Coordinates of C-alpha atoms and ligand atoms in Angstrom, one line a residue:
X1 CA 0.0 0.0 0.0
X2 CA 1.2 3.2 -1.1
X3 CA 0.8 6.5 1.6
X4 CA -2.5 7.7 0.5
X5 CA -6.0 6.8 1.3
X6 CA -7.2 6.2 -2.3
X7 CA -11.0 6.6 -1.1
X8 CA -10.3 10.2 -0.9
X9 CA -7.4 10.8 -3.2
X10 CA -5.9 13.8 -4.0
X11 CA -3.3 13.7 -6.9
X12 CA -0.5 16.1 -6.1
X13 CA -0.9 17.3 -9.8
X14 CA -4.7 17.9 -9.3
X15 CA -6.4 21.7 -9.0
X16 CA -9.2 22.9 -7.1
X17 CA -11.2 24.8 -9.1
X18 CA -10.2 27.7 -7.2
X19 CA -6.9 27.8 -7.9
X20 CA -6.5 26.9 -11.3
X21 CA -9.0 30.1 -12.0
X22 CA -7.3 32.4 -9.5
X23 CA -4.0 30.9 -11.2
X24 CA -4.7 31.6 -14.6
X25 CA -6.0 35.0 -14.1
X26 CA -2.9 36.0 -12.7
X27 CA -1.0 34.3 -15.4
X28 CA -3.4 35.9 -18.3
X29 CA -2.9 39.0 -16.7
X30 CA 1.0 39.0 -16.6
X31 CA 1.2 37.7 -20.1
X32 CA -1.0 40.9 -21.3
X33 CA 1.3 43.6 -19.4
X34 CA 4.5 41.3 -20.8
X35 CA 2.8 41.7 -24.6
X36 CA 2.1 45.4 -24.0
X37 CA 6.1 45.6 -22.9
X38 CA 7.3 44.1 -26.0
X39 CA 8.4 46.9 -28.1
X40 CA 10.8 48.4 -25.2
X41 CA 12.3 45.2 -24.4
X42 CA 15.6 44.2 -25.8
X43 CA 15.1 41.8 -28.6
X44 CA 17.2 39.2 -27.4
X45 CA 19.0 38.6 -24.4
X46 CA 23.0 38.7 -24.3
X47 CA 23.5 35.7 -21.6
X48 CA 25.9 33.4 -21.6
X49 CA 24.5 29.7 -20.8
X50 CA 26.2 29.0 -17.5
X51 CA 24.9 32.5 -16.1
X52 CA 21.1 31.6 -17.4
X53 CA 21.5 28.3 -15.2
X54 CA 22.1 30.3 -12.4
X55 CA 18.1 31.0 -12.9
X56 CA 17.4 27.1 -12.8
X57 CA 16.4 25.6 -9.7
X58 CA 19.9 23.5 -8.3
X59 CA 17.7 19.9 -8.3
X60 CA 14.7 17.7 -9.1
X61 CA 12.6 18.5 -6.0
X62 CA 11.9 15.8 -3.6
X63 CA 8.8 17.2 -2.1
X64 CA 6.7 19.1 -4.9
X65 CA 5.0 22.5 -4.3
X66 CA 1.8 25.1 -4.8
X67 CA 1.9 25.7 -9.1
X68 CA 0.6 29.0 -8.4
X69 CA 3.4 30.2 -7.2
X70 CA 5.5 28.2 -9.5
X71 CA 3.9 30.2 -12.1
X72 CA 4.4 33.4 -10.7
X73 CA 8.0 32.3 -10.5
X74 CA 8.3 30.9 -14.3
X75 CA 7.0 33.9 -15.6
X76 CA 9.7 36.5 -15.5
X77 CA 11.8 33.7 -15.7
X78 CA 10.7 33.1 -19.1
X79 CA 9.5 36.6 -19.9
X80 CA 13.1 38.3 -19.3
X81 CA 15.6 35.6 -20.2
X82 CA 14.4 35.2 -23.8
X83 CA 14.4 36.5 -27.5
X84 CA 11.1 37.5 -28.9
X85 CA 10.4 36.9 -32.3
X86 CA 7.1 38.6 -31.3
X87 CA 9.6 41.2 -30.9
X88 CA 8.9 44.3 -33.6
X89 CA 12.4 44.3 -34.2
X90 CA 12.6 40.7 -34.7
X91 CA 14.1 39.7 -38.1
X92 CA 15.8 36.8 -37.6
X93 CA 15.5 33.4 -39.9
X94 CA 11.8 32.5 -40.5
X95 CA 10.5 32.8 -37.2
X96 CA 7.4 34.9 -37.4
X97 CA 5.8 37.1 -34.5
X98 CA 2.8 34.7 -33.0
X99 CA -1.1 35.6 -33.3
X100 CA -2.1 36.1 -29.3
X101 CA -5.1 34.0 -29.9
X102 CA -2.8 31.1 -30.5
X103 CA -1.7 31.4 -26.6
X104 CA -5.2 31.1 -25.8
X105 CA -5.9 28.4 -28.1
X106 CA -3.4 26.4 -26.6
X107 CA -4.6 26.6 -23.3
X108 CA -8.1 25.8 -24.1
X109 CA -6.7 22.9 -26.3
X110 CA -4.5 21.2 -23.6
X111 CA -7.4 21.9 -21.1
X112 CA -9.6 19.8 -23.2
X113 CA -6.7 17.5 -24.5
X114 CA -8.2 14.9 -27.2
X115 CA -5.8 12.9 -28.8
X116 CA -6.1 14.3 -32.2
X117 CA -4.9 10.7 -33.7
X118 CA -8.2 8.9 -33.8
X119 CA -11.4 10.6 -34.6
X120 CA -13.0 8.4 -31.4
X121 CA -11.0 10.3 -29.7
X122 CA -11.0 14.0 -30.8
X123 CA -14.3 14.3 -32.8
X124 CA -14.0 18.3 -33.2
X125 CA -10.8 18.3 -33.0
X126 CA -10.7 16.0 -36.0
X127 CA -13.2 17.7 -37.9
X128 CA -11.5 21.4 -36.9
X129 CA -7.9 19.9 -38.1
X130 CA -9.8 18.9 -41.4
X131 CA -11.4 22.2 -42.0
X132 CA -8.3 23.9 -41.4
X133 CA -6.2 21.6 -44.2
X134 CA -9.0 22.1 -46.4
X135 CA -8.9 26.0 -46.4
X136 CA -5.3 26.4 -46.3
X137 CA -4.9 24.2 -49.8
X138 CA -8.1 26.3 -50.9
X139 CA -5.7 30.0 -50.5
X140 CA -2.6 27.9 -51.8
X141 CA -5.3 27.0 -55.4
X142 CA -4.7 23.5 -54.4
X143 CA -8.1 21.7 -55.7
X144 CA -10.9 20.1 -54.3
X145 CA -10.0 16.9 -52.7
X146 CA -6.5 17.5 -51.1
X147 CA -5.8 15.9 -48.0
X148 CA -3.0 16.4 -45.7
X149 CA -2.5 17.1 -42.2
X150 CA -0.6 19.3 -39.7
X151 CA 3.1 18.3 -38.2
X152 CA 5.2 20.5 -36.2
X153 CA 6.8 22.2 -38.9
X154 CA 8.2 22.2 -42.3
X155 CA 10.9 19.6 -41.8
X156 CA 7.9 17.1 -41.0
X157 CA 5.7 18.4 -43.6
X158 CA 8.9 18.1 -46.5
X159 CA 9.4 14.2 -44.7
X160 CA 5.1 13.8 -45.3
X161 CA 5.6 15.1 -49.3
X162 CA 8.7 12.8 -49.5
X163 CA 7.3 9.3 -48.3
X164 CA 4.6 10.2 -50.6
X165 CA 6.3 10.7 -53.3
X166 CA 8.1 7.1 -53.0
X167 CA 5.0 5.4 -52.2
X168 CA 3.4 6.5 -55.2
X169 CA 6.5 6.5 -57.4
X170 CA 9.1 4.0 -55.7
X171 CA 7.6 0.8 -56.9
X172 CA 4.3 -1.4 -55.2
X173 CA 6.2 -3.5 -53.0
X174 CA 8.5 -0.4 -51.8
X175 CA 6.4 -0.9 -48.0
X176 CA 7.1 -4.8 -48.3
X177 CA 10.7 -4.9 -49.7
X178 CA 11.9 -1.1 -48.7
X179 CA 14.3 0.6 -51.2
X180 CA 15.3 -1.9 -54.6
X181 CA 19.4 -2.9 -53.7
X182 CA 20.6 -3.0 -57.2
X183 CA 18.5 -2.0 -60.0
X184 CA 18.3 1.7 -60.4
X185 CA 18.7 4.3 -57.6
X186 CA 15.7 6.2 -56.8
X187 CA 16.7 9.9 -57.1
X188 CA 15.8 13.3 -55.9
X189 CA 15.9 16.7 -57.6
X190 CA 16.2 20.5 -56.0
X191 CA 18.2 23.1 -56.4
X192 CA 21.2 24.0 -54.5
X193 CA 19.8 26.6 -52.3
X194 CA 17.3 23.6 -51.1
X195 CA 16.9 23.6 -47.3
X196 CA 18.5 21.0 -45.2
X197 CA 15.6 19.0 -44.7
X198 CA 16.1 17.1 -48.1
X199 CA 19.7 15.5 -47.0
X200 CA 18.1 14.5 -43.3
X201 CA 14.9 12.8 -45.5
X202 CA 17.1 11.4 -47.6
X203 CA 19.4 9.5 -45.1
X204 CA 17.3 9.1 -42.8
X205 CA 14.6 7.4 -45.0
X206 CA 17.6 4.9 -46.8
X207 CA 18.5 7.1 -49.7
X208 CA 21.3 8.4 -48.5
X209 CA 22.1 12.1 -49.5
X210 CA 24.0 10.7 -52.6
X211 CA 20.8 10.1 -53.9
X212 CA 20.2 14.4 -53.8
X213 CA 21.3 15.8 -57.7
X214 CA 21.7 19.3 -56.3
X215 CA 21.0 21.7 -59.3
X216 CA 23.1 24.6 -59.9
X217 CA 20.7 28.2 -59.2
X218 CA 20.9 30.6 -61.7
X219 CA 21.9 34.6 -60.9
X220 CA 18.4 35.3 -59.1
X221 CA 19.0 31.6 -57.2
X222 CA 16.5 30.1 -58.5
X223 CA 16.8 26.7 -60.1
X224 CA 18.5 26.3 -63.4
X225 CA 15.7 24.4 -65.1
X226 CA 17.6 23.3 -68.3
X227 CA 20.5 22.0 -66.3
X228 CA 17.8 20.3 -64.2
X229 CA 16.0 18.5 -67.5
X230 CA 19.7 17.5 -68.6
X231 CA 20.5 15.9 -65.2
X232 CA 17.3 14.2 -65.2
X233 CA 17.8 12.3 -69.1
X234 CA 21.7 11.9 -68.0
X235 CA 20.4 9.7 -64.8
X236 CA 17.5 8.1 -66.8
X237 CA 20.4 6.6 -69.6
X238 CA 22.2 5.4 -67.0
X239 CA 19.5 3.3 -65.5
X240 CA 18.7 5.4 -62.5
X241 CA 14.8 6.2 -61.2
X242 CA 14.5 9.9 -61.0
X243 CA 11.1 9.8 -58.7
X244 CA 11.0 13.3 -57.1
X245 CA 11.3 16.7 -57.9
X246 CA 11.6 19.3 -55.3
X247 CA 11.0 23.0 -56.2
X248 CA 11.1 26.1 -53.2
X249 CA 8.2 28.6 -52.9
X250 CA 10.7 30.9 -51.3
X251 CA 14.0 29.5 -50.6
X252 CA 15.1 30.0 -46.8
X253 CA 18.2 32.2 -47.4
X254 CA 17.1 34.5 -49.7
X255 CA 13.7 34.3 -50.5
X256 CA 14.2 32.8 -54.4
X257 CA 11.0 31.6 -56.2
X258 CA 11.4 28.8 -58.4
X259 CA 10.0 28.9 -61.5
X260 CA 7.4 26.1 -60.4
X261 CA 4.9 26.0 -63.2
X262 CA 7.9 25.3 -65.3
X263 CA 9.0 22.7 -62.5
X264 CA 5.7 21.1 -62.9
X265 CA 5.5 20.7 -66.7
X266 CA 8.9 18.9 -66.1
X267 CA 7.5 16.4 -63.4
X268 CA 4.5 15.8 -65.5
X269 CA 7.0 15.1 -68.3
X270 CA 9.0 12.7 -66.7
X271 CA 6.9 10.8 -64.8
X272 CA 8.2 13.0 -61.4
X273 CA 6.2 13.9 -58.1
X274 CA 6.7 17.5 -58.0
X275 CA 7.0 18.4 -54.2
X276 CA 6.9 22.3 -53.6
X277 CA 8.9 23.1 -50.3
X278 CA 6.8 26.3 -49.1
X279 CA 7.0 26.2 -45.9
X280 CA 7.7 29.8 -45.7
X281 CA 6.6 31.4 -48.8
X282 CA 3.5 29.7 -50.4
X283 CA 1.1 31.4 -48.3
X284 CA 2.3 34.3 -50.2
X285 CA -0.1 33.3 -52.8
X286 CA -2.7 34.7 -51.5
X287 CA -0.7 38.7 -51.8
X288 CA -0.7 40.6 -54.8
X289 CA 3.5 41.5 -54.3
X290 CA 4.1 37.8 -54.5
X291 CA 5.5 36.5 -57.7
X292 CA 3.8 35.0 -60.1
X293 CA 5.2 31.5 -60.2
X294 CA 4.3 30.9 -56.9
X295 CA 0.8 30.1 -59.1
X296 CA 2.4 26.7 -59.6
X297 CA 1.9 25.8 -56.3
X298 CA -1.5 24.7 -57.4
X299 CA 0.1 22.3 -59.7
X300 CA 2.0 20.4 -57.1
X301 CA 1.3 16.4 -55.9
X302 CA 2.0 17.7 -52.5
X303 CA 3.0 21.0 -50.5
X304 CA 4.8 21.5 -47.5
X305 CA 3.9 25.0 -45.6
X306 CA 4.3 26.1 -42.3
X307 CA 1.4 28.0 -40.2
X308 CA 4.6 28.6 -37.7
X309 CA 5.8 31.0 -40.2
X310 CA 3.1 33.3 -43.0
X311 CA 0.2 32.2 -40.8
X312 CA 1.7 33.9 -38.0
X313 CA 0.7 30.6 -35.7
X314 CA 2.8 30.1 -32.1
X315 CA 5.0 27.1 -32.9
X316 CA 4.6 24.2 -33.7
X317 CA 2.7 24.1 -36.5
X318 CA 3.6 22.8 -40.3
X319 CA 1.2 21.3 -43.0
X320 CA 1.5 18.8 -45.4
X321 CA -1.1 18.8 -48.3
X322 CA -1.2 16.0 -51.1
X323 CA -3.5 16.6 -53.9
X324 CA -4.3 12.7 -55.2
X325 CA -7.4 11.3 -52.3
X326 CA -5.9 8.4 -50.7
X327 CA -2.1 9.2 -51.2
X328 CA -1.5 9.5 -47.5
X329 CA -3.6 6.6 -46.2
X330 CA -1.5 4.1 -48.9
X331 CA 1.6 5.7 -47.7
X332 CA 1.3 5.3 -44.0
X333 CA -1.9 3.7 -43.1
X334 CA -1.2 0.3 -41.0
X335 CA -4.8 -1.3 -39.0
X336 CA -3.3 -2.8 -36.1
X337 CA -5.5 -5.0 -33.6
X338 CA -5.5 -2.4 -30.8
X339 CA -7.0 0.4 -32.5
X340 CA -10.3 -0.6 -34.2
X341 CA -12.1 2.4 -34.6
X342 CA -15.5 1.7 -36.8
X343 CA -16.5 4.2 -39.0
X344 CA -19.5 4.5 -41.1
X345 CA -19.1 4.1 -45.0
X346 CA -21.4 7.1 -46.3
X347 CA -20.3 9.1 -43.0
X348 CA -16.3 8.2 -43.0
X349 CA -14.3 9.5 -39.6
X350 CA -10.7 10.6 -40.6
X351 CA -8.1 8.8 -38.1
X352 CA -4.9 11.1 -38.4
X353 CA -2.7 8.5 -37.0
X354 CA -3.7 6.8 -40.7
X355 CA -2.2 9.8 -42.3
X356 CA 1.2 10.3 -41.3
X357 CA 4.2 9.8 -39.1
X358 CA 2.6 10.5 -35.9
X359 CA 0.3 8.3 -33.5
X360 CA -0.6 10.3 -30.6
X361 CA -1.6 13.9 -31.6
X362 CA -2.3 17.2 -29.9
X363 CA -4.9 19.7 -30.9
X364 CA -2.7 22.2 -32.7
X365 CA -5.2 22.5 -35.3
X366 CA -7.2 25.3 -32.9
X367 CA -4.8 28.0 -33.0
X368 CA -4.0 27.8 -36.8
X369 CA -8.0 28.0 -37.2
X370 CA -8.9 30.5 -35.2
X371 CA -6.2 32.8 -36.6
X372 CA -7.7 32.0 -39.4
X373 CA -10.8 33.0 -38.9
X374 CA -10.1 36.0 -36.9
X375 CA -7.8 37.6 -39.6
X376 CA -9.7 36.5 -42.9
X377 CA -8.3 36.0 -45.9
X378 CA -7.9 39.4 -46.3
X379 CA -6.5 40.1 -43.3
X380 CA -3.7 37.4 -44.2
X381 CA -3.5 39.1 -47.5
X382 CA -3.0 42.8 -45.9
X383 CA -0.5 41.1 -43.3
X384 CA 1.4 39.7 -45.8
X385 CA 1.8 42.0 -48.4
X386 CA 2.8 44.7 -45.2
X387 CA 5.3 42.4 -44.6
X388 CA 6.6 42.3 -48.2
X389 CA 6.4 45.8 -48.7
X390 CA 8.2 46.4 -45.6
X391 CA 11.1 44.3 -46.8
X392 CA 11.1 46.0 -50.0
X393 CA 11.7 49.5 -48.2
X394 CA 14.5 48.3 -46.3
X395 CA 15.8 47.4 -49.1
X396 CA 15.7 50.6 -50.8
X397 CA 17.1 52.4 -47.6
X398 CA 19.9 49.9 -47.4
X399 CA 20.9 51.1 -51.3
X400 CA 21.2 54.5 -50.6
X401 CA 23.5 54.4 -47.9
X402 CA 27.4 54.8 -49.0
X403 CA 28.5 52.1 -46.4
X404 CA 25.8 49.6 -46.5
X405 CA 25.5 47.4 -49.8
X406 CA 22.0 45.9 -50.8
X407 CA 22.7 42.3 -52.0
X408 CA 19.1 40.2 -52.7
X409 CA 15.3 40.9 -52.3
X410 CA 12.6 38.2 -52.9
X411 CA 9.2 38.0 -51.0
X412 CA 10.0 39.4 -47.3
X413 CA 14.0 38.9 -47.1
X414 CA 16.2 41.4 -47.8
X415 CA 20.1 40.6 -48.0
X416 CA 22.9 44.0 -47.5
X417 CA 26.4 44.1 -45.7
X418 CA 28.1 46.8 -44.1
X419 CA 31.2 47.7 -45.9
X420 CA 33.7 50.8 -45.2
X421 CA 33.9 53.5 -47.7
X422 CA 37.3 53.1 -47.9
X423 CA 37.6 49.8 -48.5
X424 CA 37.1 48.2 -52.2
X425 CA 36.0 44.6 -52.9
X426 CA 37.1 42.5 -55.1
X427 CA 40.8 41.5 -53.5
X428 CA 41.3 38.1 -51.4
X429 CA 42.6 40.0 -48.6
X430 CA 39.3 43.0 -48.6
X431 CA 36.8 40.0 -49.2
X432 CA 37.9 38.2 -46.8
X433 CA 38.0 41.0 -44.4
X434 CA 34.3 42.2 -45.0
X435 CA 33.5 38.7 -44.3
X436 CA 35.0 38.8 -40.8
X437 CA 33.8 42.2 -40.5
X438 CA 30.0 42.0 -41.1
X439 CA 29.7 38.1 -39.4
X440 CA 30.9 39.9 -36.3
X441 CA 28.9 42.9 -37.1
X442 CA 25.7 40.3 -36.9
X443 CA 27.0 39.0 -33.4
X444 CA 27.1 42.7 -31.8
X445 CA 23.9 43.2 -33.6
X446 CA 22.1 40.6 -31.8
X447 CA 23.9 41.4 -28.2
X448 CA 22.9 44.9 -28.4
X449 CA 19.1 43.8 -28.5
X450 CA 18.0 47.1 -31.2
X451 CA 17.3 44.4 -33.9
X452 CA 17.7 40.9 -34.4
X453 CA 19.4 40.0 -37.9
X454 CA 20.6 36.8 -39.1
X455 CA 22.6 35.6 -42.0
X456 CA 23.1 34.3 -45.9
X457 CA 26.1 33.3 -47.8
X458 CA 25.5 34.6 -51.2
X459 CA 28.3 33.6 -54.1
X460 CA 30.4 33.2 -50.5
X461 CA 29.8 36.6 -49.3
X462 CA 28.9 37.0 -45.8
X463 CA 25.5 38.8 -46.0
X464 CA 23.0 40.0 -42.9
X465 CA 19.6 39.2 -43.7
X466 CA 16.0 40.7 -42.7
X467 CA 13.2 38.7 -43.0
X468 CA 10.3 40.5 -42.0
X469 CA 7.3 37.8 -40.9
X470 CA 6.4 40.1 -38.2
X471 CA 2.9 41.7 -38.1
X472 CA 3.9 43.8 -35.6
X473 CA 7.1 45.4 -37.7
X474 CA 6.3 48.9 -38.8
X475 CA 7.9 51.1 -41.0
X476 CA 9.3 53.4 -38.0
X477 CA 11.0 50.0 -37.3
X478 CA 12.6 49.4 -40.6
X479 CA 13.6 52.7 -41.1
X480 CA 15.7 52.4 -38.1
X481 CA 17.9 49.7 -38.8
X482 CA 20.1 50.9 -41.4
X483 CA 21.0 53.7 -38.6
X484 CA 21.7 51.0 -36.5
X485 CA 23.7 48.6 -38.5
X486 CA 26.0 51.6 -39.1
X487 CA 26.7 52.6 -35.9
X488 CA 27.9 48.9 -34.7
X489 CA 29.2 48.6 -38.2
X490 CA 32.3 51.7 -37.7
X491 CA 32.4 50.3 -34.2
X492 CA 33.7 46.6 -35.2
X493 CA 35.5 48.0 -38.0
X494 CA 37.3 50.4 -35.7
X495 CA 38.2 47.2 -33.6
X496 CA 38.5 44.6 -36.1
X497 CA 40.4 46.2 -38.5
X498 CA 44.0 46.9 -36.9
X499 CA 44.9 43.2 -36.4
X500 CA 43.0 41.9 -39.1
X501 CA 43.3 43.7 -41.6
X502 CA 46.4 46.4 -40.6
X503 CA 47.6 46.9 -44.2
X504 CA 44.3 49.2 -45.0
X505 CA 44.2 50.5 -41.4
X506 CA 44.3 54.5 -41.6
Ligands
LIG1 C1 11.7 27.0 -42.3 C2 11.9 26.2 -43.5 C3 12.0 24.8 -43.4 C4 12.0 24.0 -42.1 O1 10.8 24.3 -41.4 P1 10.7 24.1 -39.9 O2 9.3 24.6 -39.5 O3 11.8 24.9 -39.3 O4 10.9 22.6 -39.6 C5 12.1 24.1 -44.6 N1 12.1 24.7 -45.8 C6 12.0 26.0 -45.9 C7 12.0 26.7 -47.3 C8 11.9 26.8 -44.8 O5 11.8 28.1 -44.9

């Protein structure tokens, strides 16, 4: 017998009532004055691991304690030992600002908790998840009939499009016998500036990454599509199984738009699944600034996109859409004795765990709905295009500086580099310098908390990058940073340059 008297147990994780509303009050209280202090926080902190440990409790407690005064601990924990990319002045990678009602959804999702793998089990939740799928291939011009499902983010979604794509292309014993040994390699096609979520697909699914024919990117960076159809004949005469075709609806660096109807006529041609990868940029579909090959998304046997990012949704949240009804069940549907959930023929139930890698799921599907509804299609369309325009402006203000050179602009990422008046590129010994230069320019830049940058290598130039995902970004915001990346800028070149570059030291 254990210590408690189980006719009148009390759980040490269990509530009262009480608390948990005098709790959460509190807690949706803090977390409005925390949002309200965004703009004059720093954007990220400058800590060091070991001194953010310090904040950590020493132990695993023996004896637990109250949680409401846990919480009132965690929260400026959390609140002022993070970076926000909720932040105005948050343009770092693709990590957009997060629609408030998604904080909210969560908690009324993990309140209710269904297990959004069998319908049984998550009836609404199942039917919310499907509506959601269903409306975001409907603003992508996917057709009628797509199915997919939400995974934690793009990575997951790219796996979804690339299981599907050997299922349906890979041979119909590929679940019996896995990959062929011998005859004929199955290979993959994307361009060079492809995320990394291709090479861990491909190894981690058999391929190996040899099995990647990385196609050269033309001057914009978008895929070469006549070196592509020569690669693709080349591996066909030698016997090899070209089966997928990968094309980016905004590539991560730099924002580059293949040219994806083109990309499609070429699948269609060759007997390709054309996967487009947009986990950031196809939601840009739906804005008039986008370019107009993202149109080919509609063209595409599946899509990978990420709510996390264009839909503004609090992580996690990615979707994988596949336009051909059934694809997903014959890729990953197994009916195991233990789960026999019946469902009526003329009335089906969708059971998610039937659609892709997952078993167990949580309810994610609420906060990418409700932001959804509560912005509209318009109000996506509005929020997006701001974004673009935004970037656009940077751009320009970024050009007319003397010491700050614009490099790339596509959809909402804009590339520059700070570079001294006095120096000229084009030697091994300058290049290399600006290179140093601006990739610590980036590190003050971030431990200053004005305005959180990151990076892209361009042609092997060391570039800082703004993406602007950010509804809360204004122009006042934008029009800052080239002020700011100048100031740090003479500062590191003041220190920098004397032992690094002493022969152009005035
Ligand atoms: C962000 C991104 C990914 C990876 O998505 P995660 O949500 O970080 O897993 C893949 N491809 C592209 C083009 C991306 O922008």
């Amino acid at each position: 017998m254990g210590t408690t008297d189980l006719r009148s147990r009390r759980a040490p994780l269990e509530m009262t009532p009480e608390a948990f509303r005098e709790t959460g009050h509190r807690l949706v209280d803090e977390i409005a004055t925390f949002l309200e202090s965004l703009p004059g926080r720093p954007v990220a902190p400058d800590e060091t691991p070991s001194a953010l440990r310090q904040h950590l409790p020493a132990g695993l407690p023996e004896e637990g304690a109250d949680p409401g005064s846990l919480l009132a601990e965690a929260a400026p924990l959390v609140f002022d030992h993070s970076a926000f990319n909720g932040h105005p002045r948050f343009f770092g990678y693709i990590t957009s600002s997060a629609a408030p009602v998604g904080a909210l959804a969560d908690l009324l999702a993990s309140a209710v908790n269904p297990n959004v793998g069998a319908w049984q089990l998550s009836s609404v939740a199942s039917e919310i998840e499907g509506q959601c799928v269903r409306w975001i291939a409907e603003l992508l011009g996917m057709p009628a009939g797509t199915e997919g499902l939400l995974v934690s983010g793009g990575n997951m979604a790219n796996f979804v499009g690339f299981l599907a794509a050997r299922r349906a292309k890979g041979g119909e014993d590929l679940r019996e016998q896995g990959l062929p040994q011998r005859a004929g390699r199955l290979l993959v096609y994307a361009s060079s500036e492809t995320h990394t979520w291709i090479q861990k697909a491909a190894d981690l699914f058999g391929h190996g990454t040899d099995s990647i024919r990385w196609i050269p990117v033309k001057g914009d960076l978008t895929i070469d599509a006549e070196s592509l159809v020569r690669q693709i004949a080349a591996d066909r005469a030698k016997g090899d199984r070209p089966f997928l075709l990968v094309g980016n609806a905004g590539t991560v660096s730099t924002g580059a738009v293949d040219p994806l109807p083109r990309l499609a006529a070429i699948a269609r041609e060759n007997d390709l699944w054309f996967h487009a990868d947009g986990a950031y940029g196809a939601l840009a579909v739906a804005s008039d600034e986008a370019p107009p090959d993202l149109a080919g998304l509609a063209e595409a046997d599946s899509v990978a996109m990420d709510p996390h990012k264009w839909l503004y949704t609090a992580l996690e949240a990615g979707c994988a859409l596949v336009r051909h009804p059934g694809a997903l069940r014959d890729t990953f549907a197994y009916s195991p004795p233990y789960y026999r959930f019946d469902g009526e023929k003329e009335d089906p139930r969708v059971n998610y765990f039937e659609l892709g890698l997952q078993n167990s799921r949580g309810f994610r599907a609420l906060k990418v709905w409700l932001g959804l509804r509560q912005a509209g299609r318009a109000g996506y369309r509005e929020m997006i295009s701001d974004d673009i325009r935004l970037a656009r402006e940077l751009h320009r203000l970024v050009a007319v500086e003397p010491r700050l050179e614009a490099m790339t602009q596509a959809l909402s990422i804009s590339t520059f580099r700070y570079v001294p008046e006095d120096l000229e590129p084009g030697t091994e010994a300058v290049d290399s310098y600006l290179n140093e230069l601006n990739e610590e320019l980036l590190h003050r830049l971030k431990a200053s908390g004005e305005v959180y940058l990151s990076n892209a290598v361009i042609d092997d130039v060391f570039a800082l990058r703004a993406c602007i995902v950010n509804f809360r970004t204004s122009l006042a915001d934008v029009e800052a940073v080239p002020g700011i990346v100048l100031r740090h800028g003479d500062a590191t070149d003041r220190a920098l340059r004397p032992t690094r570059l002493p022969s152009a030291t005035p």
